[in-house]
Coordinates of C-alpha atoms and ligand atoms in Angstrom, one line a residue:
Chain A
M171 CA -0.1 0.0 0.0
K172 CA 1.3 3.4 -0.8
T173 CA 0.3 6.7 0.9
G174 CA 1.8 10.1 0.7
A175 CA 3.1 12.2 3.2
L176 CA 1.5 12.3 6.6
R177 CA 0.9 16.0 7.6
Q178 CA 0.5 17.3 11.3
I179 CA 0.6 20.6 13.3
L180 CA 1.7 20.0 16.9
L181 CA 0.6 23.1 18.8
I182 CA 2.1 23.5 22.2
T183 CA 0.3 26.0 24.4
D184 CA -0.4 26.8 28.1
G185 CA -3.8 28.4 27.6
C186 CA -6.7 30.1 25.8
S187 CA -6.3 32.1 22.9
N188 CA -7.8 35.8 23.1
T189 CA -7.7 37.2 19.5
G190 CA -8.6 36.9 15.9
E191 CA -10.5 33.4 14.5
D192 CA -11.4 30.7 16.4
P193 CA -9.0 28.0 16.6
I194 CA -11.4 25.2 16.9
A195 CA -12.8 26.3 13.5
M196 CA -9.5 26.8 11.9
A197 CA -8.4 23.0 13.2
A198 CA -11.7 21.6 11.3
L199 CA -10.4 23.8 8.3
A200 CA -7.0 21.7 8.8
K201 CA -8.8 18.4 9.0
E202 CA -10.7 19.4 5.5
Q203 CA -7.3 19.7 4.0
G204 CA -5.9 16.6 5.4
I205 CA -3.8 18.0 8.0
T206 CA -3.9 16.6 11.7
I207 CA -4.1 18.7 14.7
N208 CA -2.5 17.9 18.1
V209 CA -2.3 20.0 20.7
I210 CA -0.2 19.7 24.1
G211 CA -1.3 22.0 26.9
V212 CA 1.7 22.6 29.4
M213 CA 0.7 23.1 32.7
E214 CA 2.9 24.5 35.6
K215 CA 2.1 23.6 39.4
D216 CA -1.2 25.3 38.7
I217 CA -3.8 23.5 36.7
I218 CA -5.1 24.8 33.2
D219 CA -8.4 26.7 33.7
E220 CA -11.3 25.0 32.6
Q221 CA -11.7 27.3 29.5
G222 CA -8.2 26.4 28.0
L223 CA -8.8 22.7 28.7
T224 CA -11.8 23.1 26.6
E225 CA -10.0 25.1 23.7
I226 CA -7.3 22.5 24.0
E227 CA -9.4 19.2 23.6
G228 CA -11.7 21.1 20.8
I229 CA -9.0 21.9 18.7
A230 CA -7.7 18.3 18.6
L231 CA -11.3 16.8 18.2
S232 CA -11.7 18.9 15.3
G233 CA -8.4 18.6 13.9
G234 CA -8.5 14.7 14.0
G235 CA -5.8 14.9 16.5
V236 CA -4.8 13.6 19.8
S237 CA -4.4 16.2 22.8
Q238 CA -3.0 16.0 26.2
V239 CA -2.4 17.9 29.2
V240 CA 0.9 18.1 30.9
Y241 CA 3.2 19.1 33.5
S242 CA 6.4 20.6 31.9
Q243 CA 8.6 17.7 33.2
Q244 CA 6.7 15.4 31.3
L245 CA 6.6 17.0 28.4
S246 CA 9.4 15.4 26.0
Q247 CA 7.9 11.6 26.8
T248 CA 4.5 13.4 25.9
V249 CA 5.4 15.2 22.9
Q250 CA 6.7 11.9 21.2
M251 CA 3.8 9.9 22.2
V252 CA 1.2 12.2 21.1
T253 CA 3.0 12.5 17.9
R254 CA 3.4 8.6 17.2
K255 CA -0.5 8.2 18.3
A256 CA -1.7 10.7 16.0
M257 CA 0.4 9.1 13.5
T258 CA -0.9 5.5 13.9
Q259 CA -4.4 7.0 14.2
T260 CA -4.3 8.7 10.8
L261 CA -3.1 5.6 9.1
Q262 CA -5.4 3.2 11.1
G263 CA -7.9 5.7 9.2
V264 CA -6.3 4.8 5.7
V265 CA -6.2 1.5 6.3
N266 CA -9.7 1.4 7.3
R267 CA -11.0 3.0 4.1
E268 CA -8.9 0.5 1.7
L269 CA -10.5 -2.1 4.1
Q270 CA -14.0 -0.8 3.4
Q271 CA -13.2 -0.7 -0.4
I272 CA -12.5 -4.8 -0.3
L273 CA -15.0 -5.9 2.6
G274 CA -17.6 -3.3 1.4
G275 CA -20.0 -1.8 3.7
G276 CA -19.2 0.0 6.7
N277 CA -16.7 -2.6 7.9
T278 CA -13.4 -1.6 9.8
V279 CA -10.7 -3.4 11.2
E280 CA -12.7 -4.1 14.5
D281 CA -15.4 -5.8 12.6
L282 CA -13.1 -8.7 11.9
P283 CA -12.9 -11.4 14.2
P284 CA -9.9 -10.8 16.6
D285 CA -7.7 -13.3 15.0
K286 CA -7.9 -11.3 11.6
R287 CA -6.9 -8.4 13.0
G288 CA -3.2 -9.0 13.2
E289 CA -2.1 -8.8 9.9
V290 CA -4.1 -5.7 9.7
M291 CA -2.0 -4.2 12.6
E292 CA 1.5 -5.6 10.8
V293 CA 0.4 -3.6 7.7
V294 CA -0.3 -0.1 10.1
D295 CA 2.9 -0.8 12.2
E296 CA 5.0 -1.0 8.9
L297 CA 3.4 2.1 7.6
G298 CA 4.1 3.8 10.7
E299 CA 7.8 2.8 10.1
T300 CA 8.3 3.8 6.5
V301 CA 5.9 6.9 5.7
E302 CA 7.1 10.1 5.2
L303 CA 5.7 12.7 8.1
N304 CA 5.8 16.4 7.8
V305 CA 5.4 18.1 11.2
L306 CA 4.9 21.5 11.4
I307 CA 5.5 22.8 15.2
L308 CA 3.6 25.6 16.3
V309 CA 4.7 27.3 19.7
D310 CA 3.0 29.6 21.7
T311 CA 5.4 32.5 23.2
S312 CA 2.9 34.5 24.9
A313 CA 4.3 36.0 28.4
S314 CA 3.3 32.9 30.6
M315 CA 5.3 30.8 28.4
K316 CA 8.6 31.9 28.9
H317 CA 10.0 29.6 31.4
K318 CA 8.6 26.6 30.0
L319 CA 10.8 27.5 26.5
P320 CA 13.6 25.4 27.6
T321 CA 11.7 22.4 28.4
V322 CA 9.8 22.9 24.9
K323 CA 13.1 22.9 23.2
E324 CA 14.5 19.9 25.1
A325 CA 11.3 18.2 24.0
L326 CA 11.2 18.9 20.5
L327 CA 15.2 17.6 20.0
D328 CA 13.7 14.2 22.0
L329 CA 10.8 14.6 19.3
S330 CA 13.3 14.2 16.5
L331 CA 15.3 11.8 18.2
S332 CA 12.2 9.7 18.3
L333 CA 11.0 10.2 14.7
N334 CA 14.4 9.9 13.2
A335 CA 14.8 6.3 14.4
R336 CA 12.1 5.4 11.7
A337 CA 13.1 4.4 8.4
G338 CA 10.8 7.0 6.9
E339 CA 11.7 10.3 6.2
N340 CA 10.9 13.4 8.5
R341 CA 10.5 17.1 8.1
F342 CA 9.8 19.4 10.5
S343 CA 9.5 23.3 10.7
V344 CA 9.1 25.3 13.7
F345 CA 6.7 28.4 14.2
V346 CA 5.9 30.9 16.9
F347 CA 3.4 33.0 17.7
P348 CA 2.9 35.8 18.5
G349 CA 5.5 37.1 16.1
K350 CA 7.4 39.9 15.7
R351 CA 5.3 41.4 13.3
N352 CA 2.7 39.3 12.0
D353 CA 0.6 36.8 14.1
V354 CA 3.3 33.9 13.3
E355 CA 6.6 33.9 12.8
K356 CA 9.1 31.4 11.2
L357 CA 12.1 29.9 13.1
L358 CA 12.9 27.2 11.3
D359 CA 12.0 26.2 7.6
W360 CA 11.2 22.6 6.7
T361 CA 14.4 20.4 7.6
P362 CA 15.1 16.6 8.5
K363 CA 16.9 17.7 11.9
L364 CA 15.7 20.1 14.8
E365 CA 19.3 20.5 16.2
S366 CA 19.7 24.1 15.0
L367 CA 16.5 25.0 17.4
T368 CA 19.0 25.1 20.5
S369 CA 20.9 28.7 19.2
I370 CA 17.8 29.8 17.8
F371 CA 15.6 29.2 21.1
A372 CA 18.2 31.0 23.2
K373 CA 17.2 34.3 21.5
L374 CA 13.5 34.0 21.5
T375 CA 11.6 36.9 23.3
T376 CA 8.2 36.0 24.6
G377 CA 5.1 38.7 25.3
G378 CA 1.8 39.7 23.6
M379 CA -1.5 38.4 23.2
T380 CA -2.5 34.7 22.3
P381 CA -3.6 34.4 18.5
T382 CA -3.9 31.0 18.4
G383 CA -6.4 31.0 15.5
P384 CA -4.5 33.2 13.2
A385 CA -1.5 31.4 13.9
L386 CA -3.2 28.0 12.9
R387 CA -4.8 29.6 9.7
E388 CA -1.3 31.0 8.4
A389 CA 0.4 27.7 9.6
L390 CA -1.8 25.9 7.0
T391 CA -0.4 28.1 4.1
Y392 CA 3.0 26.6 4.7
F393 CA 2.1 23.2 4.1
K394 CA 0.5 24.3 0.4
K395 CA 3.5 26.3 -0.4
K396 CA 5.8 22.9 -0.1
R397 CA 3.2 21.0 -1.5
S398 CA 3.0 23.2 -4.9
L399 CA 6.7 23.5 -5.1
R400 CA 7.3 19.7 -4.6
S401 CA 4.9 18.7 -7.2
L402 CA 6.3 21.4 -9.4
L403 CA 9.5 19.8 -9.1
S404 CA 8.7 16.1 -9.2
G405 CA 5.8 16.6 -11.5
D406 CA 3.8 13.6 -9.9
D407 CA 0.4 14.4 -7.8
E408 CA 1.1 13.1 -4.6
S409 CA -2.1 11.6 -3.0
F410 CA -2.3 13.5 0.6
I411 CA -3.7 11.5 2.9
E412 CA -7.2 12.8 3.9
E413 CA -8.6 13.4 7.7
S414 CA -8.4 10.7 10.0
V415 CA -11.3 8.7 12.5
Chain B
M199 CA -1.3 8.7 34.5
M200 CA -1.2 9.2 30.8
M201 CA -4.5 7.4 30.1
N202 CA -7.0 9.4 28.8
H203 CA -10.1 9.8 31.0
S204 CA -12.7 8.3 28.8
L205 CA -10.5 4.7 28.8
K206 CA -10.3 5.3 32.6
S207 CA -14.2 5.3 33.3
L208 CA -15.0 3.0 30.5
C209 CA -13.0 0.2 31.7
K210 CA -13.7 0.6 35.2
V211 CA -15.1 -3.0 36.4
S212 CA -16.1 -3.4 39.4
P213 CA -15.0 -6.9 41.0
G214 CA -17.9 -10.0 40.3
T215 CA -18.6 -8.6 36.7
P216 CA -18.6 -10.8 34.3
I217 CA -16.7 -10.2 30.9
N218 CA -18.4 -12.4 27.9
G219 CA -16.7 -12.7 25.0
K220 CA -18.4 -11.6 21.6
W221 CA -16.6 -14.0 19.3
H222 CA -15.5 -16.9 21.2
G223 CA -18.0 -17.0 24.4
N224 CA -15.8 -17.5 27.2
Q225 CA -16.7 -16.0 30.6
Y226 CA -14.3 -14.2 32.8
K227 CA -15.3 -13.1 36.2
I228 CA -13.3 -10.3 38.0
I229 CA -11.6 -10.7 40.8
K230 CA -9.4 -7.1 41.1
E231 CA -7.4 -4.4 39.6
L232 CA -3.9 -5.4 39.1
G233 CA -2.7 -2.5 37.4
Y234 CA -3.3 0.1 34.9
G235 CA -1.0 2.0 32.2
A236 CA -0.8 3.7 29.0
N237 CA -2.5 1.2 27.2
G238 CA -5.1 -0.3 29.3
I239 CA -5.9 -2.0 32.6
V240 CA -5.4 -5.2 33.8
Y241 CA -7.3 -7.5 35.9
L242 CA -7.4 -10.7 37.8
T243 CA -10.4 -12.9 36.6
S244 CA -11.4 -16.1 37.2
H245 CA -12.3 -18.7 34.3
N246 CA -13.8 -21.7 35.3
G247 CA -12.0 -21.5 38.5
V248 CA -8.7 -21.0 37.0
Q249 CA -7.0 -17.1 38.1
V250 CA -6.3 -15.7 34.9
A251 CA -5.0 -12.2 33.9
L252 CA -7.3 -10.0 31.5
K253 CA -5.8 -6.7 29.7
M254 CA -8.4 -4.6 28.2
S255 CA -8.6 -1.4 26.5
D256 CA -11.0 0.8 24.3
N257 CA -7.9 1.0 21.8
G258 CA -8.4 -2.2 20.0
M259 CA -5.3 -1.7 17.8
S260 CA -3.0 -1.9 21.1
I261 CA -4.5 -5.1 22.0
T262 CA -4.0 -6.4 18.4
S263 CA -0.5 -5.3 18.4
E264 CA 0.6 -7.0 21.9
V265 CA -1.3 -10.0 20.8
N266 CA 0.9 -10.0 17.7
V267 CA 4.1 -10.0 19.9
L268 CA 2.6 -12.5 22.3
K269 CA 1.6 -15.0 19.5
S270 CA 5.1 -14.6 18.1
F271 CA 6.7 -15.2 21.8
A272 CA 4.5 -18.4 21.9
K273 CA 6.5 -20.1 18.7
V274 CA 10.0 -19.7 20.6
Q275 CA 10.7 -23.0 21.7
G276 CA 11.8 -24.0 25.2
S277 CA 11.0 -20.9 27.1
T278 CA 8.5 -18.9 27.8
L279 CA 9.1 -15.3 27.1
G280 CA 6.2 -13.1 28.3
P281 CA 2.9 -14.2 29.9
V282 CA 1.1 -17.2 28.1
L283 CA -1.8 -15.8 25.6
L284 CA -5.0 -17.8 26.2
D285 CA -7.7 -15.8 24.6
V286 CA -8.4 -12.6 22.4
D287 CA -12.1 -11.5 22.3
D288 CA -14.3 -8.1 22.6
W289 CA -16.8 -7.3 25.2
M290 CA -19.8 -5.4 24.6
S291 CA -20.1 -3.0 27.3
G292 CA -23.4 -1.3 26.6
S293 CA -23.0 0.1 22.9
D294 CA -19.3 0.5 23.8
R295 CA -16.7 -2.1 22.2
I296 CA -14.1 -3.1 24.7
S297 CA -11.1 -5.4 23.3
F298 CA -9.0 -7.6 25.8
Y299 CA -7.0 -10.6 25.7
V300 CA -6.5 -13.3 28.4
M301 CA -3.1 -14.1 29.4
E302 CA -1.5 -16.3 32.2
Y303 CA -1.4 -14.5 35.8
I304 CA 2.0 -14.1 36.7
K305 CA 2.0 -13.6 40.6
G306 CA 4.9 -12.3 42.4
P307 CA 6.3 -9.4 43.3
D308 CA 7.9 -7.0 40.9
L309 CA 12.0 -6.9 40.7
L310 CA 12.3 -4.2 43.0
T311 CA 10.6 -5.2 45.6
F312 CA 11.8 -9.0 45.0
I313 CA 15.6 -7.5 45.6
H314 CA 14.4 -5.5 48.7
Q315 CA 12.7 -8.4 50.5
R316 CA 15.2 -11.0 49.4
G317 CA 18.8 -8.9 49.5
E318 CA 21.6 -7.8 47.3
S319 CA 22.6 -11.5 46.7
W320 CA 19.6 -12.0 44.3
I321 CA 20.9 -9.5 41.7
S322 CA 23.1 -11.4 39.9
V323 CA 21.0 -14.2 39.6
I324 CA 17.9 -11.8 38.4
V325 CA 20.1 -10.4 36.0
L326 CA 21.6 -13.6 34.4
Q327 CA 17.7 -15.2 34.0
L328 CA 16.8 -11.7 32.4
L329 CA 19.7 -11.5 29.9
S330 CA 18.9 -15.4 28.7
D331 CA 15.4 -14.3 28.0
L332 CA 16.3 -11.5 26.2
Q333 CA 19.0 -13.5 24.2
K334 CA 15.6 -15.4 23.0
M335 CA 13.9 -12.5 21.9
H336 CA 16.6 -11.0 20.3
E337 CA 17.1 -13.9 18.4
N338 CA 14.0 -13.9 17.2
G339 CA 13.9 -10.4 16.0
W340 CA 12.2 -8.5 18.8
V341 CA 13.7 -6.0 21.0
F342 CA 11.6 -5.8 24.4
G343 CA 11.8 -1.9 24.8
D344 CA 9.9 -0.9 27.5
L345 CA 12.4 -2.7 29.9
K346 CA 11.8 -1.3 33.6
P347 CA 11.4 -3.2 37.1
E348 CA 7.8 -2.6 36.9
N349 CA 7.3 -5.1 34.0
L350 CA 9.6 -7.7 35.3
I351 CA 8.0 -10.0 37.9
I352 CA 9.9 -12.6 39.7
M353 CA 7.3 -15.8 40.3
G354 CA 8.1 -18.9 42.1
P355 CA 9.4 -20.7 44.2
P356 CA 11.9 -21.3 42.7
P357 CA 12.2 -17.6 41.8
R358 CA 12.2 -16.9 38.2
I359 CA 12.1 -13.5 36.4
R360 CA 8.9 -13.1 33.7
C361 CA 8.8 -9.9 31.5
I362 CA 5.1 -8.7 31.1
D363 CA 3.8 -5.7 29.1
V364 CA 4.8 -6.3 25.4
G365 CA 3.7 -2.6 24.2
G366 CA 7.1 -1.6 23.9
T367 CA 8.3 -4.7 22.0
T368 CA 9.2 -3.7 18.6
I369 CA 10.8 -5.4 15.3
N370 CA 14.8 -5.2 15.3
G371 CA 15.7 -2.4 13.2
R372 CA 12.4 -0.5 13.7
A373 CA 11.9 2.7 15.8
I374 CA 11.3 1.8 19.4
K375 CA 7.5 1.8 20.2
E376 CA 6.7 2.6 23.6
F377 CA 10.1 3.8 26.3
T378 CA 10.3 4.9 29.9
E379 CA 12.8 7.8 29.7
F380 CA 15.2 6.5 32.8
F381 CA 15.5 3.4 30.9
D382 CA 15.8 4.9 27.6
R383 CA 19.5 5.5 26.0
G384 CA 17.9 8.3 23.9
Y385 CA 17.0 10.2 26.9
W386 CA 20.7 10.0 28.6
G387 CA 22.0 11.0 25.2
L388 CA 23.6 7.5 24.9
G389 CA 22.0 6.3 21.5
S390 CA 19.7 6.2 18.9
R391 CA 15.7 4.9 19.6
K392 CA 16.3 2.6 16.7
A393 CA 15.4 -1.0 18.2
D394 CA 18.6 -3.3 18.4
P395 CA 19.9 -5.6 21.1
S396 CA 22.1 -3.3 22.7
Y397 CA 19.0 -0.9 23.3
D398 CA 17.6 -3.9 25.5
L399 CA 21.1 -4.1 27.2
F400 CA 21.1 -0.5 28.1
A401 CA 18.1 -0.7 29.9
V402 CA 19.3 -3.5 32.0
G403 CA 22.1 -1.5 33.0
M404 CA 19.8 1.2 33.9
I405 CA 17.6 -1.2 36.2
M406 CA 20.6 -2.1 38.0
L407 CA 21.1 1.5 38.9
N408 CA 17.5 1.8 39.7
I409 CA 18.2 -1.2 42.4
A410 CA 20.9 1.1 43.7
Y411 CA 18.6 4.1 44.0
P412 CA 15.0 2.9 44.2
K413 CA 13.7 6.6 43.7
R414 CA 15.7 7.0 40.4
F415 CA 17.4 10.3 39.8
T416 CA 16.9 12.9 37.2
K417 CA 19.0 14.1 34.0
T418 CA 21.8 16.9 35.0
T419 CA 24.4 16.5 32.7
G420 CA 23.1 13.5 31.2
G421 CA 25.6 11.4 29.1
M422 CA 28.3 8.9 30.5
D423 CA 29.8 11.2 33.2
Q424 CA 26.4 11.4 35.2
L425 CA 25.8 7.7 35.0
K426 CA 29.3 6.8 36.0
L427 CA 29.2 9.1 39.2
M428 CA 26.2 7.3 40.3
I429 CA 27.5 4.0 39.7
E430 CA 31.1 5.3 41.3
K431 CA 28.9 6.2 44.7
S432 CA 27.2 3.2 45.1
R433 CA 28.6 0.4 47.0
E434 CA 26.2 -2.4 45.5
L435 CA 26.9 -1.5 42.0
S436 CA 30.9 -1.8 42.7
M437 CA 31.3 -5.4 41.7
Y438 CA 29.3 -4.6 38.5
K439 CA 31.2 -1.5 37.4
G440 CA 32.9 -3.1 34.1
I441 CA 29.7 -4.7 32.8
L442 CA 27.7 -1.5 33.9
Y443 CA 30.1 0.6 31.8
K444 CA 30.1 -1.5 28.7
A445 CA 26.2 -2.2 28.7
L446 CA 25.5 1.7 29.0
N447 CA 28.2 2.7 26.2
G448 CA 26.5 0.3 24.0
Q449 CA 29.6 -2.4 23.9
F450 CA 27.6 -5.4 24.5
S451 CA 26.4 -7.0 21.1
S452 CA 24.4 -9.4 22.3
A453 CA 22.4 -10.3 25.7
V454 CA 24.6 -13.7 25.8
Q455 CA 27.9 -11.7 25.7
M456 CA 26.8 -9.4 28.4
R457 CA 25.8 -12.6 30.3
G458 CA 29.2 -14.4 29.7
E459 CA 31.2 -11.5 31.1
L460 CA 28.6 -11.2 34.0
L461 CA 29.3 -14.6 34.9
Q462 CA 32.8 -14.4 34.5
S463 CA 33.3 -11.3 36.9
L464 CA 31.3 -13.3 39.1
Q465 CA 33.7 -16.2 38.9
T466 CA 36.8 -14.2 39.6
Q467 CA 35.3 -12.5 42.5
Q468 CA 34.1 -15.8 44.1
T469 CA 37.9 -16.8 43.9
R470 CA 39.1 -13.7 45.4
T471 CA 36.4 -14.4 48.2
T472 CA 37.7 -18.1 48.9
T473 CA 41.2 -17.3 49.0
K474 CA 40.8 -14.4 51.5
T475 CA 38.5 -16.9 53.4
K476 CA 41.5 -19.5 53.3
T477 CA 44.1 -16.6 54.8
K478 CA 41.6 -15.4 57.6
P479 CA 38.1 -17.1 57.6
S480 CA 35.4 -14.9 58.4
P481 CA 32.1 -15.9 59.7
Q482 CA 29.7 -13.1 58.5
R483 CA 31.1 -12.4 54.6
Q484 CA 28.6 -9.5 54.4
H485 CA 30.9 -7.5 57.0
N486 CA 34.1 -8.4 54.6
V487 CA 34.5 -4.8 54.2
S488 CA 34.4 -3.7 57.6
Q489 CA 36.4 -6.2 59.1
K490 CA 39.1 -6.0 56.3
T491 CA 40.1 -2.8 57.6
V492 CA 40.1 -3.8 61.0
T493 CA 42.4 -6.6 60.6
R494 CA 44.9 -4.5 58.4
Q495 CA 44.9 -1.8 61.4
A496 CA 45.6 -4.5 63.9
Y497 CA 48.5 -5.8 61.6
R498 CA 50.1 -2.3 61.4
K499 CA 49.9 -2.1 65.3
K500 CA 51.5 -5.6 65.6
S501 CA 54.2 -4.5 63.1
N502 CA 54.7 -1.6 65.0
K503 CA 55.1 -3.4 68.3
G504 CA 57.6 -6.1 66.6
G505 CA 59.8 -3.0 65.4
I506 CA 60.4 -2.1 69.2
I507 CA 61.2 -5.7 70.2
E508 CA 63.4 -5.9 67.0
T509 CA 65.1 -2.9 68.4
L510 CA 65.6 -4.3 71.6
I511 CA 66.8 -7.4 70.2
V512 CA 69.8 -5.6 68.0
L513 CA 70.5 -3.6 71.2
S514 CA 71.1 -6.5 73.5
V515 CA 72.9 -8.1 70.7
I516 CA 75.5 -5.1 70.1
S517 CA 75.7 -4.8 74.0
M518 CA 76.7 -8.5 74.1
L519 CA 79.3 -8.4 71.8
Y520 CA 80.4 -5.3 73.3
F521 CA 80.7 -6.9 76.8
L522 CA 82.6 -9.9 75.0
Y523 CA 84.9 -7.8 73.1
I524 CA 85.7 -5.7 76.5
W525 CA 86.0 -9.4 78.5
L526 CA 88.1 -10.8 75.8
S527 CA 90.5 -7.5 75.4
F528 CA 91.5 -8.1 79.2
Ligands
ATP631 N1 0.0 -11.4 33.4 C1 -0.1 -10.5 34.1 N2 -0.2 -11.1 35.3 C2 0.2 -10.5 36.6 N3 0.1 -9.1 36.9 C3 0.0 -8.2 35.7 C4 0.2 -9.1 34.2 N4 0.0 -8.3 33.2 C5 -0.1 -7.2 33.8 N5 0.2 -6.7 35.2 C6 0.0 -5.7 36.2 O1 -0.6 -4.8 35.6 C7 0.1 -3.8 35.5 C8 -0.1 -3.1 34.2 O2 0.0 -3.7 33.0 P1 0.6 -3.4 31.7 O3 2.1 -3.0 32.4 O4 0.5 -4.5 30.8 O5 0.1 -2.0 31.5 P2 0.3 -0.9 30.5 O6 -0.9 -0.2 30.0 O7 0.9 -1.4 29.2 O8 1.6 0.0 31.3 P3 2.5 1.0 30.8 O9 1.9 2.3 31.1 O10 3.6 0.5 31.8 O11 2.8 0.2 29.4 C9 1.4 -4.1 35.4 O12 2.6 -3.3 36.0 C10 1.4 -5.3 36.2 O13 1.3 -5.0 37.8
MG632 MG1 3.6 -1.6 32.1

């Protein structure tokens, strides 16, 4: 089975958006374009407020992804887990659609008897190992995130360690919001390695509003740009994987 | 801790509840919860009067994935790697489908509890057993992945280590599926997360550090420097120093090689203790260290006394010769 690259946005934030478009609507828009949105809520000792929590879960739900709220100490382990989980979830969706074409009707893996599910799982595992993965990382740099940024940097380096253990290709890009001039600012263009983050993160300044919605909207355009450029260069039309679940 | 709330509430089943399999029709009566983690909840259940463990999850794929590993383990001759798989099925709880598998109930304390109860002398025995099992897994193309004391249960008697939770078990060469930071070489900056035998052997080394430091410790500088320091500071680990360095540096290419070197170092240590015992039998081997220093001090004192006696003898001989000389000269 051949699939195109998986496209994910990983949003790392510690609370509620307070300006611009509704981020949940932007997440739904992303899903329509075949881009999955995962959200990680970073807590301090205090608990994230109810409103923030609802938004975090809402974005992931309508973005077809996974969300998780964690204390900053657990960030590394969570970031890689969430990314992998969302990847498997998407691939499962792909395999399920394929199965439905073979089996007909609304049949999914789960409708097969347990003994027959194993082989399907092997296909999902194999795809998870080999598929190309593009992750756009979107980091909230509003004032409250200031002392969490070193942990975020560690977690992202750890993520690239995890994903680069796969046989499949990875591409990462990193954006922060709010940017100096715009809602969102590019820190790192598409690259297979995140090591260069270390020096860039040291120079980051925090402050300002939390324009989560506008940041998501703009992030989507960076996938488009890359896609059109690549299809121009290679000339083949890649079948991008659509929504999951 | 990482488990989402829906799974927790969905799979919370009270004792006495019958779990009926949709496909195979077997019934399991819940006795009690054995534990839970990221992938589901494990219950002790009774099936036709036999106690068996049942793992359930709302994520059918993670159940299927673990079942795949256990089925593959079952094909390995001559040993039982992981719990024996007994049944796989779905349970319809209202309109929700909950996938589960049933396995052998492995009764016993986890590794840290066991060593704590039975003493340090069991460390080498347990590690040797673990290395044999890992060797078999590796030979069959698997890397255990999420190796940690909680996933190691000591059955018995006689005590025998068993690995549970194959959620992290990965095909050799692929990216490790699941891990726990303290036992992960990637976290310490000492290697990749690509599954290979030395990935597991690193974790074995860290399990030994966990025995010496039951509360574990967090990364400061990371790397070999920090781990070396922690090994140096520990009395229990001093006899395993050489093996630990090699395991943590990824210098063992197979479990059987690590096992061989561990055995060898134990043997040289044994002969050393026996020769020591011959020269000065010590009734309590545990107090060897303190006794040794005491003996050395006593020896030093004795030799000091001996020095005085020697001087006296030499002096008296000289004076005798002197008297003889005087007597003769007359
Ligand atoms: N076969 C078994 N016999 C006895 N106890 C078991 C068995 N399987 C699991 N347990 C108990 O249940 C606990 C949780 O099981 P398991 O580790 O499989 O869950 P998990 O969701 O994969 O956890 P983790 O988050 O560590 O991956 C174990 O730590 C152990 O105490
Ligand atoms: Mg476990």
